[in-house]
Short mmCIF file of C-alpha atoms and ligand atoms in Angstrom, two decimals:
data_model
loop_
_atom_site.label_atom_id
_atom_site.label_comp_id
_atom_site.label_asym_id
_atom_site.label_seq_id
_atom_site.Cartn_x
_atom_site.Cartn_y
_atom_site.Cartn_z
CA MET A 159 0.00 0.00 0.00
CA LYS A 160 1.27 3.47 -0.97
CA LYS A 161 1.03 6.05 1.84
CA ILE A 162 0.49 9.59 0.62
CA ILE A 163 0.30 12.96 2.39
CA ILE A 164 -1.82 15.62 0.73
CA ALA A 165 -1.01 18.86 2.56
CA GLY A 166 -3.74 21.40 1.91
CA GLY A 167 -6.05 18.46 1.21
CA ALA A 168 -9.18 20.29 2.39
CA GLY A 169 -8.74 23.08 -0.16
CA PHE A 170 -10.12 23.31 -3.68
CA ILE A 171 -7.41 21.44 -5.62
CA GLY A 172 -6.33 19.36 -2.60
CA SER A 173 -9.78 17.90 -1.97
CA HIS A 174 -10.14 16.81 -5.60
CA LEU A 175 -6.70 15.20 -5.38
CA CYS A 176 -7.70 13.37 -2.17
CA GLU A 177 -10.86 12.12 -3.86
CA PHE A 178 -8.96 10.89 -6.91
CA LEU A 179 -6.21 9.10 -4.99
CA VAL A 180 -8.54 7.57 -2.36
CA GLU A 181 -10.39 5.82 -5.19
CA GLU A 182 -7.28 3.71 -5.80
CA LYS A 183 -7.73 1.31 -2.90
CA ASN A 184 -4.04 0.55 -2.57
CA ASN A 185 -3.37 4.16 -1.51
CA PHE A 186 -3.68 5.45 2.05
CA ILE A 187 -4.24 9.20 2.15
CA TYR A 188 -3.29 11.48 5.03
CA CYS A 189 -5.02 14.78 4.39
CA ILE A 190 -3.30 17.52 6.41
CA ASP A 191 -4.92 20.95 6.60
CA ASN A 192 -5.17 23.72 9.21
CA LEU A 193 -8.47 24.89 7.66
CA LEU A 194 -7.25 28.49 7.40
CA THR A 195 -8.71 28.66 3.90
CA GLY A 196 -9.71 25.01 3.34
CA SER A 197 -12.99 23.54 4.54
CA GLU A 198 -13.99 20.24 6.14
CA LYS A 199 -17.05 20.27 3.89
CA ASN A 200 -14.76 19.64 0.89
CA ILE A 201 -13.70 16.28 2.34
CA SER A 202 -16.83 15.30 4.32
CA HIS A 203 -17.62 12.58 1.75
CA LEU A 204 -14.17 11.00 2.31
CA ILE A 205 -14.03 10.96 6.12
CA GLU A 206 -15.67 7.52 6.43
CA LYS A 207 -13.33 5.87 3.90
CA LYS A 208 -10.99 3.29 5.39
CA ASN A 209 -7.98 4.55 3.43
CA PHE A 210 -8.41 8.24 4.35
CA GLU A 211 -7.45 10.17 7.47
CA PHE A 212 -7.88 13.89 8.10
CA ILE A 213 -5.31 15.58 10.34
CA ASN A 214 -6.14 19.14 11.41
CA GLN A 215 -2.64 20.59 11.53
CA ASP A 216 -0.52 23.44 10.20
CA ILE A 217 2.39 22.21 8.05
CA CYS A 218 4.61 24.67 9.94
CA SER A 219 4.49 22.36 12.99
CA LYS A 220 6.40 19.08 12.90
CA ILE A 221 4.85 16.06 11.23
CA ASN A 222 6.18 12.55 11.57
CA LEU A 223 4.45 10.09 9.28
CA GLU A 224 6.24 7.44 7.29
CA VAL A 225 5.01 7.94 3.72
CA ASP A 226 5.97 7.25 0.10
CA GLN A 227 4.69 10.45 -1.48
CA ILE A 228 3.90 14.01 -0.37
CA TYR A 229 1.88 16.57 -2.32
CA ASN A 230 2.32 20.05 -0.87
CA LEU A 231 -0.71 22.17 -1.73
CA ALA A 232 -0.93 23.88 1.65
CA CYS A 233 -1.08 27.66 1.12
CA PRO A 234 -3.74 30.35 0.80
CA ALA A 235 -4.07 30.64 -2.97
CA SER A 236 -6.56 33.28 -4.03
CA PRO A 237 -5.45 36.93 -4.05
CA ILE A 238 -7.90 38.04 -1.34
CA GLN A 239 -7.00 35.08 0.88
CA TYR A 240 -3.25 35.53 0.72
CA GLN A 241 -3.56 39.29 1.04
CA ASN A 242 -5.64 38.75 4.22
CA HIS A 243 -2.99 36.32 5.53
CA PRO A 244 0.38 37.44 4.13
CA ILE A 245 2.53 36.17 7.01
CA GLU A 246 0.74 32.81 7.20
CA THR A 247 1.30 32.56 3.43
CA ILE A 248 5.05 33.20 3.75
CA ASN A 249 5.31 30.82 6.71
CA ALA A 250 3.56 28.05 4.79
CA CYS A 251 5.87 28.59 1.80
CA ILE A 252 9.08 28.61 3.84
CA ASP A 253 8.69 26.82 7.22
CA GLY A 254 5.94 24.49 6.03
CA THR A 255 7.76 23.59 2.84
CA ARG A 256 10.97 22.87 4.74
CA ASN A 257 9.13 20.66 7.24
CA LEU A 258 7.66 18.56 4.47
CA LEU A 259 10.99 18.35 2.66
CA ASP A 260 12.63 17.15 5.90
CA LEU A 261 9.96 14.48 6.12
CA ALA A 262 10.55 13.43 2.51
CA ARG A 263 14.27 13.26 3.22
CA LYS A 264 13.80 11.17 6.37
CA TYR A 265 11.57 8.55 4.71
CA ASN A 266 12.89 8.73 1.16
CA ALA A 267 9.54 9.93 -0.13
CA THR A 268 8.90 11.71 -3.42
CA ILE A 269 7.59 15.21 -2.83
CA LEU A 270 5.64 17.46 -5.19
CA GLN A 271 5.37 21.21 -4.70
CA ALA A 272 2.29 23.07 -5.92
CA SER A 273 4.04 26.07 -7.40
CA THR A 274 2.24 28.63 -9.51
CA SER A 275 2.16 30.71 -12.67
CA GLU A 276 2.56 33.64 -10.24
CA VAL A 277 6.30 32.88 -10.21
CA TYR A 278 6.27 34.58 -13.63
CA GLY A 279 4.65 37.72 -12.12
CA ASP A 280 3.48 40.17 -14.79
CA PRO A 281 5.26 38.28 -17.56
CA LEU A 282 7.24 39.91 -20.33
CA GLU A 283 7.36 36.60 -22.21
CA HIS A 284 4.16 35.16 -23.69
CA PRO A 285 3.21 32.36 -23.46
CA GLN A 286 5.29 31.54 -20.41
CA SER A 287 7.74 28.65 -20.60
CA GLU A 288 9.57 27.13 -17.66
CA SER A 289 12.87 28.75 -18.68
CA TYR A 290 11.41 32.27 -18.17
CA HIS A 291 12.59 33.78 -14.86
CA GLY A 292 9.65 36.12 -14.36
CA ASN A 293 8.89 39.74 -13.66
CA VAL A 294 7.85 39.88 -10.01
CA ASN A 295 7.49 42.82 -7.61
CA LEU A 296 9.02 41.79 -4.29
CA ASN A 297 7.26 44.62 -2.38
CA GLY A 298 3.65 44.55 -3.51
CA PRO A 299 0.24 43.15 -2.57
CA ARG A 300 0.90 39.86 -4.41
CA SER A 301 4.51 39.40 -3.30
CA CYS A 302 3.83 37.30 -0.17
CA TYR A 303 2.45 34.64 -2.49
CA ASP A 304 4.60 35.19 -5.60
CA GLU A 305 7.89 35.42 -3.73
CA GLY A 306 6.80 32.78 -1.20
CA LYS A 307 6.20 30.30 -4.01
CA ARG A 308 9.46 31.31 -5.70
CA VAL A 309 11.50 30.68 -2.57
CA ALA A 310 9.64 27.38 -2.02
CA GLU A 311 10.90 26.29 -5.45
CA THR A 312 14.42 27.34 -4.44
CA ILE A 313 14.22 25.32 -1.22
CA PHE A 314 13.01 22.32 -3.23
CA TYR A 315 15.87 22.73 -5.69
CA ASN A 316 18.42 22.81 -2.88
CA TYR A 317 17.02 19.78 -1.06
CA LYS A 318 17.46 17.96 -4.35
CA THR A 319 21.02 19.14 -4.96
CA GLN A 320 22.28 18.95 -1.36
CA PHE A 321 20.30 15.99 0.05
CA ASN A 322 19.19 14.17 -3.10
CA VAL A 323 15.49 14.43 -2.24
CA ASP A 324 13.29 13.22 -5.09
CA ILE A 325 11.34 16.38 -6.02
CA ARG A 326 8.59 17.44 -8.45
CA ILE A 327 7.52 21.05 -9.09
CA ALA A 328 4.20 21.82 -10.78
CA ARG A 329 3.62 25.44 -11.85
CA ILE A 330 -0.15 25.53 -11.64
CA PHE A 331 -1.97 28.05 -13.84
CA ASN A 332 -5.51 29.35 -13.13
CA THR A 333 -7.75 26.40 -12.28
CA TYR A 334 -11.52 26.38 -11.76
CA GLY A 335 -14.34 23.99 -10.97
CA PRO A 336 -16.66 22.78 -8.22
CA ARG A 337 -15.52 23.49 -4.61
CA MET A 338 -13.93 26.83 -5.39
CA GLN A 339 -14.97 28.97 -2.45
CA ILE A 340 -17.94 31.17 -3.07
CA ASN A 341 -16.18 34.20 -1.60
CA ASP A 342 -12.56 33.63 -2.57
CA GLY A 343 -12.68 36.58 -4.94
CA ARG A 344 -11.46 34.81 -8.04
CA VAL A 345 -12.82 35.78 -11.38
CA VAL A 346 -14.79 32.65 -12.34
CA SER A 347 -16.44 32.22 -8.92
CA ASN A 348 -17.13 35.97 -8.61
CA PHE A 349 -18.78 36.28 -12.01
CA ILE A 350 -20.93 33.14 -11.53
CA ASN A 351 -22.10 34.20 -8.08
CA GLN A 352 -22.78 37.74 -9.26
CA SER A 353 -24.87 36.32 -12.12
CA ILE A 354 -26.81 34.00 -9.82
CA ASN A 355 -27.67 36.97 -7.60
CA ASN A 356 -28.37 39.34 -10.52
CA ALA A 357 -25.63 41.57 -9.09
CA ASP A 358 -23.30 43.69 -11.22
CA ILE A 359 -20.40 41.77 -12.79
CA THR A 360 -17.25 43.52 -11.65
CA ILE A 361 -14.52 43.65 -14.27
CA TYR A 362 -11.29 45.09 -12.89
CA GLY A 363 -9.62 47.34 -15.45
CA ASP A 364 -10.97 47.30 -19.02
CA GLY A 365 -11.17 43.49 -19.15
CA SER A 366 -8.50 43.14 -21.83
CA GLN A 367 -6.16 41.27 -19.46
CA THR A 368 -6.05 37.56 -20.25
CA ARG A 369 -5.93 34.30 -18.34
CA SER A 370 -6.03 30.63 -19.38
CA PHE A 371 -8.35 28.44 -17.33
CA CYS A 372 -7.85 24.76 -16.59
CA TYR A 373 -10.71 22.57 -15.40
CA ILE A 374 -9.97 20.83 -12.10
CA ILE A 375 -10.14 17.28 -13.50
CA ASP A 376 -7.42 18.05 -16.06
CA MET A 377 -5.27 19.62 -13.34
CA ILE A 378 -5.55 16.55 -11.08
CA ALA A 379 -4.55 14.28 -13.99
CA GLY A 380 -1.47 16.45 -14.59
CA LEU A 381 -0.41 16.50 -10.94
CA VAL A 382 -0.65 12.71 -10.60
CA LYS A 383 1.19 12.11 -13.88
CA LEU A 384 3.97 14.47 -12.84
CA MET A 385 4.32 12.80 -9.44
CA ASP A 386 4.50 9.39 -11.12
CA SER A 387 7.14 10.55 -13.62
CA ASP A 388 10.80 10.98 -12.77
CA TYR A 389 10.99 14.64 -13.87
CA GLN A 390 12.68 16.82 -11.25
CA ASN A 391 12.54 20.28 -12.83
CA PRO A 392 9.62 22.76 -12.81
CA MET A 393 6.75 21.96 -15.16
CA ASN A 394 3.83 24.16 -16.22
CA LEU A 395 0.35 22.64 -15.79
CA GLY A 396 -2.81 24.35 -16.97
CA ASN A 397 -4.81 24.83 -20.12
CA ASP A 398 -3.58 26.99 -22.98
CA GLU A 399 -7.01 28.24 -24.16
CA GLU A 400 -6.58 31.98 -23.50
CA TYR A 401 -9.46 34.40 -22.87
CA SER A 402 -9.76 38.05 -21.97
CA ILE A 403 -11.61 38.75 -18.73
CA LEU A 404 -14.27 40.59 -20.75
CA ASP A 405 -14.73 37.39 -22.80
CA ILE A 406 -15.17 35.40 -19.60
CA ALA A 407 -17.82 37.84 -18.34
CA ASN A 408 -19.72 37.62 -21.62
CA GLN A 409 -19.55 33.81 -21.70
CA ILE A 410 -20.90 33.57 -18.16
CA VAL A 411 -23.72 36.08 -18.77
CA LYS A 412 -24.71 34.18 -21.92
CA ASN A 413 -24.49 30.70 -20.38
CA MET A 414 -26.58 31.78 -17.39
CA ASN A 415 -29.00 33.94 -19.31
CA SER A 416 -28.30 36.52 -16.64
CA ASP A 417 -29.71 40.03 -16.25
CA SER A 418 -26.50 41.19 -14.57
CA LYS A 419 -24.89 44.35 -15.89
CA ILE A 420 -21.13 44.42 -16.54
CA ILE A 421 -19.38 47.26 -14.70
CA PHE A 422 -15.73 48.31 -14.70
CA GLU A 423 -13.68 48.94 -11.54
CA ASP A 424 -10.02 49.84 -10.90
CA LEU A 425 -7.41 47.26 -11.86
CA PRO A 426 -5.58 46.04 -8.71
CA GLU A 427 -1.88 46.86 -8.38
CA ASN A 428 0.48 44.36 -10.10
CA ASP A 429 -2.40 42.49 -11.74
CA PRO A 430 -0.73 40.54 -14.59
CA LEU A 431 -1.78 41.73 -18.06
CA LYS A 432 -1.63 38.35 -19.71
CA ARG A 433 -1.04 34.76 -18.82
CA LYS A 434 -0.95 31.53 -20.80
CA PRO A 435 1.19 28.46 -20.23
CA ASN A 436 3.55 27.01 -22.77
CA LEU A 437 2.68 23.33 -22.27
CA SER A 438 5.26 21.80 -24.63
CA LEU A 439 7.28 20.32 -21.79
CA ALA A 440 4.26 18.77 -20.05
CA LYS A 441 3.06 17.34 -23.35
CA GLU A 442 6.45 15.86 -24.14
CA ILE A 443 7.45 14.53 -20.71
CA ILE A 444 4.19 13.32 -19.16
CA ASN A 445 1.92 13.24 -22.21
CA TYR A 446 -0.26 15.89 -20.59
CA ASN A 447 -3.27 16.82 -22.65
CA PRO A 448 -5.98 18.93 -20.97
CA LYS A 449 -9.24 17.97 -22.62
CA ILE A 450 -12.07 19.90 -21.01
CA LEU A 451 -13.13 22.98 -23.00
CA PHE A 452 -13.88 26.10 -20.95
CA SER A 453 -17.51 26.09 -22.16
CA ILE A 454 -18.01 22.56 -20.77
CA GLY A 455 -16.19 23.05 -17.46
CA LEU A 456 -18.04 26.32 -16.96
CA THR A 457 -21.43 24.58 -17.19
CA ASP A 458 -20.42 22.11 -14.44
CA THR A 459 -19.07 24.90 -12.26
CA ILE A 460 -22.28 26.93 -12.67
CA LEU A 461 -24.34 23.87 -11.65
CA TYR A 462 -22.18 23.49 -8.54
CA PHE A 463 -22.61 27.10 -7.45
CA LYS A 464 -26.36 26.99 -8.14
CA SER A 465 -26.62 23.91 -5.89
CA LEU A 466 -25.17 25.95 -3.01
CA TYR A 467 -28.17 28.29 -3.15
CA GLU A 468 -30.83 25.51 -3.15
N1 UDP B 562 -10.97 39.92 -11.89
C1 UDP B 562 -12.03 40.73 -12.27
N2 UDP B 562 -13.14 40.75 -11.52
C2 UDP B 562 -13.29 39.98 -10.40
C3 UDP B 562 -12.22 39.13 -10.00
C4 UDP B 562 -11.06 39.14 -10.77
O1 UDP B 562 -11.95 41.44 -13.30
O2 UDP B 562 -14.37 40.05 -9.76
C5 UDP B 562 -9.75 39.90 -12.71
C6 UDP B 562 -8.45 40.11 -11.94
O3 UDP B 562 -8.17 41.50 -11.81
C7 UDP B 562 -7.46 39.39 -12.82
C8 UDP B 562 -8.26 38.23 -13.43
O4 UDP B 562 -9.63 38.60 -13.28
O5 UDP B 562 -7.04 40.23 -13.88
C9 UDP B 562 -8.02 36.89 -12.73
O6 UDP B 562 -8.17 37.12 -11.35
P1 UDP B 562 -8.11 35.94 -10.28
O7 UDP B 562 -8.17 36.60 -8.94
O8 UDP B 562 -9.14 34.93 -10.60
O9 UDP B 562 -6.70 35.23 -10.48
P2 UDP B 562 -5.20 35.74 -10.74
O10 UDP B 562 -5.18 37.24 -10.82
O11 UDP B 562 -4.44 35.23 -9.57
O12 UDP B 562 -4.83 35.11 -12.02
#
């Protein structure tokens, strides 16, 4: 039986990963989460499973579990969450990451870091490939997360070079789907909830900034494939369908037949102008091929949010 820690397992991506890996009966999943931004509701359907255990703990305090694999997804991840908790975000990225790496070193486990497209900051290269070093403000509202995730990658790199720890680094681009938090402030969840409530749809800036959105199921497939590969350098994971934020607003209004009006507000400081992953490496090394079109994933996500209001 393979023993696996999923740190941040009660969060959006973490809970889907728990669900996926619990289904393989020869895995035992330890879900570790301090519930700062995660929620027990996300894993309530897994609690009774024999091969699943929830541990309510911060990754910054010591953990001693003998495991084969560790996925580190523990960190506030949406801009309003990490801006509300900047020090907790930095601590998770530095102290928490080091704790988990020490554990991987002790038990010879493979460890995967959930890094982010934010390591590229407001990118001057488009689309972004792994060789691009980024354009990041180290003293801004996003820097606790951007720089935290950058230093986490550096710590990973050095545990590999100095201690020979078997590492994986996934640079996760914008991901959406059921179990995003209703109030986490991200664009897809905001626009859907605004439409459901016939509230104004708030575009920040003129809506020409772009993002590329990956449906959660495709992201989970990528993370598991990367873990099961032997690739030790950073790898982009996401979807390379690129949309402007205005496009996203229009698609959501149309899909939901909503009466909401689109309004324009100030663009937050350091908000990246464009973002799209170069996925060549992921395609070549792990045969990664995100399949779910935005129009399809959006319909499922809308159904999920509607169910929360029933
Ligand atoms: N955004 C927006 N309205 C909202 C929420 C977000 O126009 O209600 C914009 C935001 O300024 C950014 C893009 O949508 O340009 C994606 O924002 P999100 O917070 O989802 O993710 P990130 O900026 O981390 O990619």
